PDB file of C-alpha atoms in Angstrom:
ATOM      1  CA  UNK A  24     -48.432  48.092 -12.466  1.00 53.00           C
ATOM      2  CA  UNK A  25     -46.992  45.755 -15.197  1.00 56.00           C
ATOM      3  CA  UNK A  26     -44.491  48.542 -15.579  1.00 60.00           C
ATOM      4  CA  UNK A  27     -43.465  48.841 -11.935  1.00 55.00           C
ATOM      5  CA  UNK A  28     -43.205  45.333 -11.910  1.00 55.00           C
ATOM      6  CA  UNK A  29     -40.545  45.182 -14.673  1.00 54.00           C
ATOM      7  CA  UNK A  30     -38.372  48.136 -13.347  1.00 58.00           C
ATOM      8  CA  UNK A  31     -38.712  46.860  -9.615  1.00 57.00           C
ATOM      9  CA  UNK A  32     -37.358  43.054 -11.437  1.00 59.00           C
ATOM     10  CA  UNK A  33     -34.479  44.685 -13.381  1.00 56.00           C
ATOM     11  CA  UNK A  34     -33.464  46.845 -10.149  1.00 53.00           C
ATOM     12  CA  UNK A  35     -33.223  43.587  -8.160  1.00 49.00           C
ATOM     13  CA  UNK A  36     -31.172  41.521 -10.765  1.00 56.00           C
ATOM     14  CA  UNK A  37     -29.116  44.254 -11.235  1.00 58.00           C
ATOM     15  CA  UNK A  38     -28.253  44.271  -7.320  1.00 56.00           C
ATOM     16  CA  UNK A  39     -27.840  40.776  -6.761  1.00 51.00           C
ATOM     17  CA  UNK A  40     -25.340  39.850 -10.075  1.00 50.00           C
ATOM     18  CA  UNK A  41     -22.451  42.151  -8.111  1.00 53.00           C
ATOM     19  CA  UNK A  42     -22.810  39.620  -5.308  1.00 50.00           C
ATOM     20  CA  UNK A  43     -23.015  36.638  -7.473  1.00 56.00           C
ATOM     21  CA  UNK A  44     -19.658  37.586  -9.115  1.00 49.00           C
ATOM     22  CA  UNK A  45     -17.873  38.338  -5.757  1.00 49.00           C
ATOM     23  CA  UNK A  46     -18.931  34.474  -4.391  1.00 46.00           C
ATOM     24  CA  UNK A  47     -17.608  33.370  -7.707  1.00 47.00           C
ATOM     25  CA  UNK A  48     -14.491  35.337  -7.341  1.00 49.00           C
ATOM     26  CA  UNK A  49     -14.339  34.132  -3.940  1.00 48.00           C
ATOM     27  CA  UNK A  50     -14.423  30.288  -4.724  1.00 47.00           C
ATOM     28  CA  UNK A  51     -12.203  30.683  -7.684  1.00 40.00           C
ATOM     29  CA  UNK A  52      -9.340  32.646  -5.401  1.00 43.00           C
ATOM     30  CA  UNK A  53      -9.855  29.698  -2.585  1.00 45.00           C
ATOM     31  CA  UNK A  54      -9.670  27.073  -5.324  1.00 40.00           C
ATOM     32  CA  UNK A  55      -6.515  28.668  -6.400  1.00 40.00           C
ATOM     33  CA  UNK A  56      -5.017  29.188  -2.921  1.00 39.00           C
ATOM     34  CA  UNK A  57      -5.836  25.723  -2.167  1.00 41.00           C
ATOM     35  CA  UNK A  58      -4.057  24.444  -5.121  1.00 46.00           C
ATOM     36  CA  UNK A  59      -1.082  26.894  -4.450  1.00 52.00           C
ATOM     37  CA  UNK A  60      -0.493  25.224  -0.622  1.00 73.00           C
ATOM     38  CA  UNK A  61      -0.914  21.216  -2.046  1.00 89.00           C
ATOM     39  CA  UNK A  62       2.428  19.870  -1.386  1.00 94.00           C
ATOM     40  CA  UNK A  63       4.718  18.975  -4.053  1.00 95.00           C
ATOM     41  CA  UNK A  64       7.050  16.288  -4.761  1.00 95.00           C
ATOM     42  CA  UNK A  65      10.801  17.473  -4.852  1.00 96.00           C
ATOM     43  CA  UNK A  66      13.767  15.751  -3.847  1.00 94.00           C
ATOM     44  CA  UNK A  67      14.157  17.021  -0.487  1.00 93.00           C
ATOM     45  CA  UNK A  68      11.051  15.626   0.588  1.00 95.00           C
ATOM     46  CA  UNK A  69      10.827  12.322  -1.058  1.00 97.00           C
ATOM     47  CA  UNK A  70      11.751   9.141   0.630  1.00 97.00           C
ATOM     48  CA  UNK A  71      12.935   6.143  -0.136  1.00 98.00           C
ATOM     49  CA  UNK A  72      11.167   3.228   1.746  1.00 98.00           C
ATOM     50  CA  UNK A  73      12.348  -0.724   1.281  1.00 98.00           C
ATOM     51  CA  UNK A  74      13.143  -3.393   4.075  1.00 98.00           C
ATOM     52  CA  UNK A  75      16.398  -3.089   5.847  1.00 97.00           C
ATOM     53  CA  UNK A  76      16.547  -6.835   5.156  1.00 98.00           C
ATOM     54  CA  UNK A  77      14.592  -9.544   3.621  1.00 98.00           C
ATOM     55  CA  UNK A  78      11.930 -10.988   6.100  1.00 98.00           C
ATOM     56  CA  UNK A  79      12.929 -15.037   6.295  1.00 98.00           C
ATOM     57  CA  UNK A  80       9.896 -16.937   5.699  1.00 98.00           C
ATOM     58  CA  UNK A  81       8.901 -19.779   7.828  1.00 98.00           C
ATOM     59  CA  UNK A  82      10.040 -23.362   7.327  1.00 97.00           C
ATOM     60  CA  UNK A  83       7.278 -25.486   5.155  1.00 96.00           C
ATOM     61  CA  UNK A  84       8.051 -29.640   4.935  1.00 93.00           C
ATOM     62  CA  UNK A  85       7.373 -29.638   1.510  1.00 94.00           C
ATOM     63  CA  UNK A  86       8.521 -25.863   0.119  1.00 97.00           C
ATOM     64  CA  UNK A  87       6.636 -24.360  -2.324  1.00 98.00           C
ATOM     65  CA  UNK A  88       6.584 -22.175  -4.886  1.00 98.00           C
ATOM     66  CA  UNK A  89       5.358 -18.699  -4.627  1.00 99.00           C
ATOM     67  CA  UNK A  90       4.530 -16.283  -7.516  1.00 99.00           C
ATOM     68  CA  UNK A  91       2.905 -12.458  -7.382  1.00 99.00           C
ATOM     69  CA  UNK A  92       0.718 -11.974  -9.828  1.00 98.00           C
ATOM     70  CA  UNK A  93      -1.167  -8.620  -9.034  1.00 98.00           C
ATOM     71  CA  UNK A  94      -0.727  -6.354  -6.252  1.00 99.00           C
ATOM     72  CA  UNK A  95      -3.764  -3.618  -6.176  1.00 99.00           C
ATOM     73  CA  UNK A  96      -4.521  -0.187  -4.438  1.00 99.00           C
ATOM     74  CA  UNK A  97      -7.569  -0.686  -2.709  1.00 98.00           C
ATOM     75  CA  UNK A  98      -6.616   1.666  -0.081  1.00 97.00           C
ATOM     76  CA  UNK A  99      -9.444   4.416  -1.730  1.00 97.00           C
ATOM     77  CA  UNK A 100      -6.461   7.235  -1.794  1.00 96.00           C
ATOM     78  CA  UNK A 101      -6.138   9.836  -4.712  1.00 96.00           C
ATOM     79  CA  UNK A 102      -2.486  10.429  -3.757  1.00 97.00           C
ATOM     80  CA  UNK A 103      -0.872   6.898  -2.075  1.00 97.00           C
ATOM     81  CA  UNK A 104       2.577   8.463  -2.692  1.00 98.00           C
ATOM     82  CA  UNK A 105       1.776  11.813  -0.695  1.00 98.00           C
ATOM     83  CA  UNK A 106       2.192   9.902   3.064  1.00 96.00           C
ATOM     84  CA  UNK A 107       2.162  13.718   5.096  1.00 92.00           C
ATOM     85  CA  UNK A 108       0.876  16.647   4.176  1.00 91.00           C
ATOM     86  CA  UNK A 109       1.999  19.091   6.739  1.00 86.00           C
ATOM     87  CA  UNK A 110       5.443  21.112   6.778  1.00 80.00           C
ATOM     88  CA  UNK A 111       5.722  20.913   3.205  1.00 90.00           C
ATOM     89  CA  UNK A 112       4.972  17.219   2.512  1.00 95.00           C
ATOM     90  CA  UNK A 113       6.553  13.897   2.529  1.00 96.00           C
ATOM     91  CA  UNK A 114       6.175  11.627  -0.621  1.00 98.00           C
ATOM     92  CA  UNK A 115       7.519   8.060  -1.499  1.00 98.00           C
ATOM     93  CA  UNK A 116       9.387   7.577  -4.093  1.00 98.00           C
ATOM     94  CA  UNK A 117       7.319   4.553  -5.699  1.00 98.00           C
ATOM     95  CA  UNK A 118       4.158   3.640  -5.438  1.00 99.00           C
ATOM     96  CA  UNK A 119       3.075   1.703  -2.443  1.00 99.00           C
ATOM     97  CA  UNK A 120       2.214  -1.321  -5.009  1.00 99.00           C
ATOM     98  CA  UNK A 121       5.844  -1.552  -5.880  1.00 99.00           C
ATOM     99  CA  UNK A 122       7.052  -1.357  -2.484  1.00 99.00           C
ATOM    100  CA  UNK A 123       5.102  -3.887  -1.338  1.00 99.00           C
ATOM    101  CA  UNK A 124       6.023  -6.421  -4.407  1.00 99.00           C
ATOM    102  CA  UNK A 125       9.516  -5.679  -3.683  1.00 99.00           C
ATOM    103  CA  UNK A 126       9.279  -6.193  -0.135  1.00 99.00           C
ATOM    104  CA  UNK A 127       7.323  -9.728  -0.277  1.00 99.00           C
ATOM    105  CA  UNK A 128       9.188 -10.810  -3.648  1.00 99.00           C
ATOM    106  CA  UNK A 129      12.749 -10.627  -1.948  1.00 99.00           C
ATOM    107  CA  UNK A 130      11.443 -12.294   1.378  1.00 99.00           C
ATOM    108  CA  UNK A 131      10.664 -14.999  -0.926  1.00 99.00           C
ATOM    109  CA  UNK A 132      13.605 -14.955  -2.901  1.00 98.00           C
ATOM    110  CA  UNK A 133      15.623 -15.145   0.072  1.00 98.00           C
ATOM    111  CA  UNK A 134      14.246 -19.068   1.189  1.00 98.00           C
ATOM    112  CA  UNK A 135      14.360 -20.089  -2.424  1.00 98.00           C
ATOM    113  CA  UNK A 136      10.404 -19.818  -2.462  1.00 99.00           C
ATOM    114  CA  UNK A 137      10.113 -17.090  -5.173  1.00 99.00           C
ATOM    115  CA  UNK A 138       9.010 -19.081  -8.665  1.00 98.00           C
ATOM    116  CA  UNK A 139      10.059 -17.280 -11.976  1.00 97.00           C
ATOM    117  CA  UNK A 140       6.743 -17.149 -13.375  1.00 97.00           C
ATOM    118  CA  UNK A 141       3.461 -18.484 -12.733  1.00 96.00           C
ATOM    119  CA  UNK A 142       3.344 -21.644 -14.749  1.00 95.00           C
ATOM    120  CA  UNK A 143       6.287 -22.925 -12.742  1.00 97.00           C
ATOM    121  CA  UNK A 144       4.638 -21.948  -9.340  1.00 98.00           C
ATOM    122  CA  UNK A 145       2.724 -23.914  -6.766  1.00 98.00           C
ATOM    123  CA  UNK A 146       0.757 -21.159  -5.407  1.00 98.00           C
ATOM    124  CA  UNK A 147      -0.167 -17.887  -6.808  1.00 99.00           C
ATOM    125  CA  UNK A 148      -0.478 -14.601  -4.818  1.00 99.00           C
ATOM    126  CA  UNK A 149      -2.882 -11.873  -5.366  1.00 99.00           C
ATOM    127  CA  UNK A 150      -2.094  -8.566  -3.117  1.00 99.00           C
ATOM    128  CA  UNK A 151      -4.856  -6.285  -2.049  1.00 99.00           C
ATOM    129  CA  UNK A 152      -3.448  -3.056  -0.218  1.00 99.00           C
ATOM    130  CA  UNK A 153      -6.326  -1.758   2.193  1.00 99.00           C
ATOM    131  CA  UNK A 154      -3.446   1.522   3.996  1.00 98.00           C
ATOM    132  CA  UNK A 155       0.307   2.010   3.102  1.00 98.00           C
ATOM    133  CA  UNK A 156       1.457   4.865   5.195  1.00 96.00           C
ATOM    134  CA  UNK A 157       0.691   6.735   8.136  1.00 94.00           C
ATOM    135  CA  UNK A 158      -2.049   6.646  10.429  1.00 90.00           C
ATOM    136  CA  UNK A 159      -3.903   9.011  12.706  1.00 78.00           C
ATOM    137  CA  UNK A 160      -1.691   9.181  16.067  1.00 69.00           C
ATOM    138  CA  UNK A 161      -1.592  11.562  18.717  1.00 58.00           C
ATOM    139  CA  UNK A 162       0.522  14.803  19.162  1.00 57.00           C
ATOM    140  CA  UNK A 163       3.204  14.616  17.210  1.00 58.00           C
ATOM    141  CA  UNK A 164       4.119  10.858  16.921  1.00 67.00           C
ATOM    142  CA  UNK A 165       4.173   9.400  13.922  1.00 70.00           C
ATOM    143  CA  UNK A 166       2.044   6.176  13.705  1.00 86.00           C
ATOM    144  CA  UNK A 167       3.270   3.983  10.590  1.00 94.00           C
ATOM    145  CA  UNK A 168       0.573   1.617   9.189  1.00 96.00           C
ATOM    146  CA  UNK A 169       0.601  -0.961   6.632  1.00 98.00           C
ATOM    147  CA  UNK A 170      -2.356  -3.399   5.672  1.00 98.00           C
ATOM    148  CA  UNK A 171      -3.298  -5.600   2.883  1.00 99.00           C
ATOM    149  CA  UNK A 172      -4.649  -9.159   2.058  1.00 98.00           C
ATOM    150  CA  UNK A 173      -3.647 -11.702   0.166  1.00 98.00           C
ATOM    151  CA  UNK A 174      -5.355 -14.527  -2.045  1.00 99.00           C
ATOM    152  CA  UNK A 175      -3.332 -17.243  -2.317  1.00 98.00           C
ATOM    153  CA  UNK A 176      -4.390 -19.486  -5.077  1.00 98.00           C
ATOM    154  CA  UNK A 177      -3.461 -23.098  -6.356  1.00 98.00           C
ATOM    155  CA  UNK A 178      -3.858 -22.694 -10.274  1.00 97.00           C
ATOM    156  CA  UNK A 179      -3.796 -26.311 -10.754  1.00 95.00           C
ATOM    157  CA  UNK A 180      -7.192 -26.843  -8.557  1.00 96.00           C
ATOM    158  CA  UNK A 181      -8.445 -22.937  -8.837  1.00 96.00           C
ATOM    159  CA  UNK A 182      -9.222 -23.216  -5.277  1.00 98.00           C
ATOM    160  CA  UNK A 183      -8.171 -20.021  -3.536  1.00 98.00           C
ATOM    161  CA  UNK A 184      -7.657 -18.822   0.486  1.00 98.00           C
ATOM    162  CA  UNK A 185      -7.396 -15.249   1.652  1.00 98.00           C
ATOM    163  CA  UNK A 186      -4.822 -14.296   3.836  1.00 98.00           C
ATOM    164  CA  UNK A 187      -4.968 -10.976   6.423  1.00 98.00           C
ATOM    165  CA  UNK A 188      -1.655  -9.085   6.866  1.00 98.00           C
ATOM    166  CA  UNK A 189      -1.055  -5.802   8.894  1.00 98.00           C
ATOM    167  CA  UNK A 190       1.802  -3.853  10.718  1.00 97.00           C
ATOM    168  CA  UNK A 191       2.231  -0.861  12.665  1.00 95.00           C
ATOM    169  CA  UNK A 192       5.196   0.863  14.035  1.00 92.00           C
ATOM    170  CA  UNK A 193       5.534   4.219  16.078  1.00 80.00           C
ATOM    171  CA  UNK A 194       8.864   6.234  16.468  1.00 66.00           C
ATOM    172  CA  UNK A 195       9.555   9.231  18.623  1.00 60.00           C
ATOM    173  CA  UNK A 196       7.982  12.572  17.459  1.00 60.00           C
ATOM    174  CA  UNK A 197      10.460  14.971  15.944  1.00 58.00           C
ATOM    175  CA  UNK A 198      10.338  18.780  15.443  1.00 55.00           C
ATOM    176  CA  UNK A 199      12.788  19.027  12.772  1.00 63.00           C
ATOM    177  CA  UNK A 200      12.201  18.509   8.871  1.00 67.00           C
ATOM    178  CA  UNK A 201      14.977  16.378   8.184  1.00 71.00           C
ATOM    179  CA  UNK A 202      14.224  14.227  11.828  1.00 83.00           C
ATOM    180  CA  UNK A 203      10.469  14.084  10.511  1.00 86.00           C
ATOM    181  CA  UNK A 204      11.303  12.517   7.213  1.00 90.00           C
ATOM    182  CA  UNK A 205      13.627  10.152   9.104  1.00 90.00           C
ATOM    183  CA  UNK A 206      10.938   9.215  11.698  1.00 88.00           C
ATOM    184  CA  UNK A 207       8.255   9.230   8.575  1.00 91.00           C
ATOM    185  CA  UNK A 208      10.705   6.625   6.779  1.00 94.00           C
ATOM    186  CA  UNK A 209      11.131   4.394   9.955  1.00 93.00           C
ATOM    187  CA  UNK A 210       7.582   3.965  11.051  1.00 93.00           C
ATOM    188  CA  UNK A 211       6.386   2.885   7.519  1.00 96.00           C
ATOM    189  CA  UNK A 212       9.361   0.465   6.605  1.00 97.00           C
ATOM    190  CA  UNK A 213       8.790  -0.848  10.287  1.00 96.00           C
ATOM    191  CA  UNK A 214       4.965  -1.210   9.859  1.00 97.00           C
ATOM    192  CA  UNK A 215       5.813  -3.187   6.164  1.00 98.00           C
ATOM    193  CA  UNK A 216       8.321  -5.270   7.953  1.00 98.00           C
ATOM    194  CA  UNK A 217       5.845  -6.187  10.333  1.00 98.00           C
ATOM    195  CA  UNK A 218       3.417  -6.504   7.841  1.00 99.00           C
ATOM    196  CA  UNK A 219       5.251  -8.723   5.845  1.00 99.00           C
ATOM    197  CA  UNK A 220       6.155 -10.873   8.629  1.00 99.00           C
ATOM    198  CA  UNK A 221       2.973 -11.425   9.646  1.00 98.00           C
ATOM    199  CA  UNK A 222       2.134 -12.422   5.919  1.00 99.00           C
ATOM    200  CA  UNK A 223       5.180 -15.021   5.308  1.00 99.00           C
ATOM    201  CA  UNK A 224       5.449 -16.215   8.984  1.00 98.00           C
ATOM    202  CA  UNK A 225       1.824 -16.244  10.050  1.00 97.00           C
ATOM    203  CA  UNK A 226       0.134 -19.251  10.999  1.00 98.00           C
ATOM    204  CA  UNK A 227      -3.210 -18.081   7.969  1.00 98.00           C
ATOM    205  CA  UNK A 228      -0.197 -18.694   5.530  1.00 98.00           C
ATOM    206  CA  UNK A 229       1.007 -22.189   7.229  1.00 98.00           C
ATOM    207  CA  UNK A 230      -2.431 -23.388   7.330  1.00 98.00           C
ATOM    208  CA  UNK A 231      -3.502 -21.756   3.664  1.00 98.00           C
ATOM    209  CA  UNK A 232      -0.772 -23.854   2.120  1.00 98.00           C
ATOM    210  CA  UNK A 233      -1.427 -27.027   3.827  1.00 97.00           C
ATOM    211  CA  UNK A 234      -5.117 -26.699   2.460  1.00 97.00           C
ATOM    212  CA  UNK A 235      -4.469 -25.830  -1.154  1.00 98.00           C
ATOM    213  CA  UNK A 236      -1.501 -28.404  -1.211  1.00 97.00           C
ATOM    214  CA  UNK A 237      -3.061 -31.181   0.576  1.00 93.00           C
ATOM    215  CA  UNK A 238      -3.943 -33.169  -2.345  1.00 82.00           C
ATOM    216  CA  UNK A 239      -0.559 -32.460  -4.202  1.00 75.00           C
ATOM    217  CA  UNK A 240       1.763 -35.471  -4.330  1.00 68.00           C
ATOM    218  CA  UNK A 241       4.974 -35.664  -2.714  1.00 59.00           C
ATOM    219  CA  UNK A 242       7.868 -35.503  -5.418  1.00 45.00           C
ATOM    220  CA  UNK A 243       9.101 -38.730  -6.588  1.00 39.00           C
ATOM    221  CA  UNK A 244      12.002 -39.964  -4.445  1.00 40.00           C
ATOM    222  CA  UNK A 245      15.478 -39.861  -6.726  1.00 39.00           C
ATOM    223  CA  UNK A 246      16.646 -43.122  -7.981  1.00 44.00           C
ATOM    224  CA  UNK A 247      19.897 -44.320  -6.197  1.00 44.00           C
ATOM    225  CA  UNK A 248      23.487 -43.678  -8.128  1.00 45.00           C
ATOM    226  CA  UNK A 249      24.422 -46.495 -10.324  1.00 45.00           C
ATOM    227  CA  UNK A 250      20.517 -47.120 -11.150  1.00 43.00           C
ATOM    228  CA  UNK A 251      17.728 -48.980 -10.747  1.00 42.00           C
ATOM    229  CA  UNK A 252      18.154 -53.020 -10.132  1.00 36.00           C
TER     230      UNK A 252
END
C-alpha cells in the first residue's frame, strides 16, 4: 500500500506540473501584452496645457502679497501625466503640480499680488491637487475636471484656513486623433481656468483674507511732501 501511494502521488505531481507551468506562462504573456499595449509619450501625443491669459484676481481694500510654497499631488494617480489612455494615449508635457503653480502665479503676478518669497509675503498658499485631467463623461464627450484645495496661512500669526476650488469644461466629441488631442487640451485648459477663477475671485478667498489679516495694522500714511511740521 505504501509503495502504491508513493507511485500515485508521483504520477499526480507529474500531471499537475505542466498545468502550473502553462498557467505561469499565460500570466507572463498576459503581463507582457498589457505592458506592450501601455501608451508611451511621444511628441505626437503630448499636449501643452496653460492658461490662455491670466485670470484677474478680485480687488482687495488692502491688497496682500501671496506666495505659493508647495503644490502637492493628492490625486493618487500613478500616471498623472497620462490624461487619456485610449487611441494611443494623450500625455501632458509637465506635471499637473507645475501647470497649476504656473497658472496661479501668473494670475497673481498680473495684479501685482505675487510676493518674491515667503519672507515678504503676507499670506502663504499651499496647494493640494485632488484631480487634474479628464473625468468620466458620456459617449465621446471629454469631461475636463480640475479640483484642488488651498491652505492659506498668515506666517506672522500661524493661523490658517482652507479654500476649495474646482473647475469643469466639456467640449464637442471628436473622432480623429488630432481633434481628440485638441479637445482634451481645450477641456483641461478650460477646467484649469475655471478652477483658478473660483480660487482667486471666490468669496472663500475674500473671507479668508479678511479673517487672517483682521489684526494686521495698516501701512503708515506717507508723510506730506516738504516734511512734517
